[in-house]
Amino acid sequence: MNNDRSLESEKLTSKLEMIAITVNDVAQSCQGDSIALLALLRQLEQLHRDIRDGYFQETLPDNRQQLYSLLKDIESEGGWPYIERMKLQAFLAQLLQDATEDNSDGSENVVNSDRSCSW
């Protein structure tokens, strides 16, 4: 029985590695295309939500031993999975920094900072 569990775990690990490789390949093929990368991030976020709200919730423990086992796994394996969104302020700050760097290289595109907006 323990051997069956080990085999299933190896199969899952292999499938997850294949998924990670595929996602990385897609991200690399979209390099330089912010719209395509944003679409990829949105798809990953939707998959995360679908798995969390559907399959995962259906498997939540219904007794203390199972709950303890789940919490122990969460603690030992790196915490709760979370997909962080880039904050709009950080996005704009990076955009401004990139534009400033381009400007210092002699580029004619100048970004004027709008001080009337308080972020």
Coordinates of C-alpha atoms in Angstrom, one line a residue:
M1 CA 0.0 0.0 0.0
N2 CA 2.8 2.4 0.9
N3 CA 4.5 1.4 -2.4
D4 CA 1.3 2.4 -4.3
R5 CA 1.3 5.8 -2.6
S6 CA 4.9 6.3 -3.5
L7 CA 4.2 5.5 -7.2
E8 CA 1.3 7.8 -7.3
S9 CA 3.4 10.6 -5.7
E10 CA 6.1 10.0 -8.4
K11 CA 3.5 10.2 -11.1
L12 CA 2.2 13.5 -9.7
T13 CA 5.6 14.9 -9.4
S14 CA 6.4 14.0 -13.0
K15 CA 3.1 15.6 -14.2
L16 CA 3.7 18.8 -12.2
E17 CA 7.3 19.0 -13.7
M18 CA 5.8 18.7 -17.2
I19 CA 3.3 21.4 -16.5
A20 CA 6.1 23.7 -15.1
I21 CA 8.2 23.1 -18.2
T22 CA 5.3 23.8 -20.5
V23 CA 4.4 27.1 -18.7
N24 CA 8.0 28.2 -18.7
D25 CA 8.2 27.4 -22.5
V26 CA 5.1 29.5 -23.1
A27 CA 6.5 32.3 -21.0
Q28 CA 9.8 32.3 -22.9
S29 CA 8.0 32.2 -26.3
C30 CA 6.0 35.3 -25.1
Q31 CA 9.1 37.2 -23.9
G32 CA 8.9 40.8 -24.9
D33 CA 5.1 40.6 -25.4
S34 CA 3.5 42.1 -22.3
I35 CA 0.0 41.4 -23.6
A36 CA 0.7 37.7 -24.2
L37 CA 2.4 37.4 -20.8
L38 CA -0.5 39.1 -19.1
A39 CA -2.9 36.6 -20.8
L40 CA -0.7 33.8 -19.4
L41 CA -0.8 35.2 -15.9
R42 CA -4.6 35.6 -16.1
Q43 CA -4.9 32.0 -17.2
L44 CA -2.7 30.7 -14.4
E45 CA -4.7 32.8 -11.9
Q46 CA -8.0 31.4 -13.3
L47 CA -6.7 27.8 -13.0
H48 CA -5.6 28.5 -9.4
R49 CA -9.0 29.8 -8.6
D50 CA -10.8 26.9 -10.3
I51 CA -8.7 24.3 -8.5
R52 CA -9.0 26.0 -5.1
D53 CA -12.7 26.7 -5.3
G54 CA -13.6 23.4 -6.8
Y55 CA -11.4 20.3 -6.5
F56 CA -9.6 21.4 -3.4
Q57 CA -12.6 22.5 -1.3
E58 CA -14.3 19.2 -2.1
T59 CA -11.3 17.4 -0.5
L60 CA -11.1 19.4 2.7
P61 CA -10.7 17.2 5.8
D62 CA -13.7 16.1 7.8
N63 CA -11.9 14.9 10.9
R64 CA -9.1 16.1 13.2
Q65 CA -6.5 13.6 12.0
Q66 CA -6.9 14.6 8.4
L67 CA -6.9 18.3 9.3
Y68 CA -3.7 17.9 11.2
S69 CA -2.1 16.0 8.3
L70 CA -3.1 18.8 5.9
L71 CA -1.9 21.6 8.1
K72 CA 1.4 19.7 8.8
D73 CA 1.9 19.4 5.0
I74 CA 1.1 23.1 4.4
E75 CA 3.6 24.0 7.1
S76 CA 6.4 21.6 6.0
E77 CA 6.1 22.1 2.3
G78 CA 6.1 25.9 2.0
G79 CA 2.8 27.4 3.1
W80 CA -0.4 28.2 1.4
P81 CA -0.2 28.6 -2.4
Y82 CA -0.8 32.2 -3.4
I83 CA -0.6 34.0 -6.7
E84 CA 0.4 37.6 -6.1
R85 CA -0.7 40.3 -8.3
M86 CA 1.6 43.2 -9.2
K87 CA 0.4 46.3 -7.5
L88 CA -0.5 49.1 -9.9
Q89 CA 1.8 51.5 -8.0
A90 CA 4.8 49.1 -8.5
F91 CA 3.9 48.7 -12.1
L92 CA 3.8 52.5 -12.7
A93 CA 7.0 53.0 -10.7
Q94 CA 8.8 50.4 -12.9
L95 CA 7.4 52.0 -16.0
L96 CA 8.6 55.4 -14.8
Q97 CA 12.1 54.0 -14.0
D98 CA 12.4 52.3 -17.4
A99 CA 11.3 55.5 -19.1
T100 CA 13.8 57.5 -17.0
E101 CA 16.6 55.1 -17.9
D102 CA 15.7 55.3 -21.6
N103 CA 15.7 59.1 -21.4
S104 CA 19.2 59.1 -19.8
D105 CA 20.4 57.1 -22.8
G106 CA 19.6 60.1 -25.0
S107 CA 16.2 59.0 -26.1
E108 CA 13.8 61.7 -27.0
N109 CA 10.8 60.1 -25.3
V110 CA 10.3 62.1 -22.1
V111 CA 7.9 61.0 -19.3
N112 CA 6.5 63.9 -17.4
S113 CA 5.6 63.0 -13.9
D114 CA 2.1 64.1 -12.9
R115 CA 2.4 65.3 -9.3
S116 CA -1.3 66.0 -9.1
C117 CA -2.1 62.3 -8.5
S118 CA -1.4 61.0 -5.1
W119 CA -0.8 57.3 -5.2

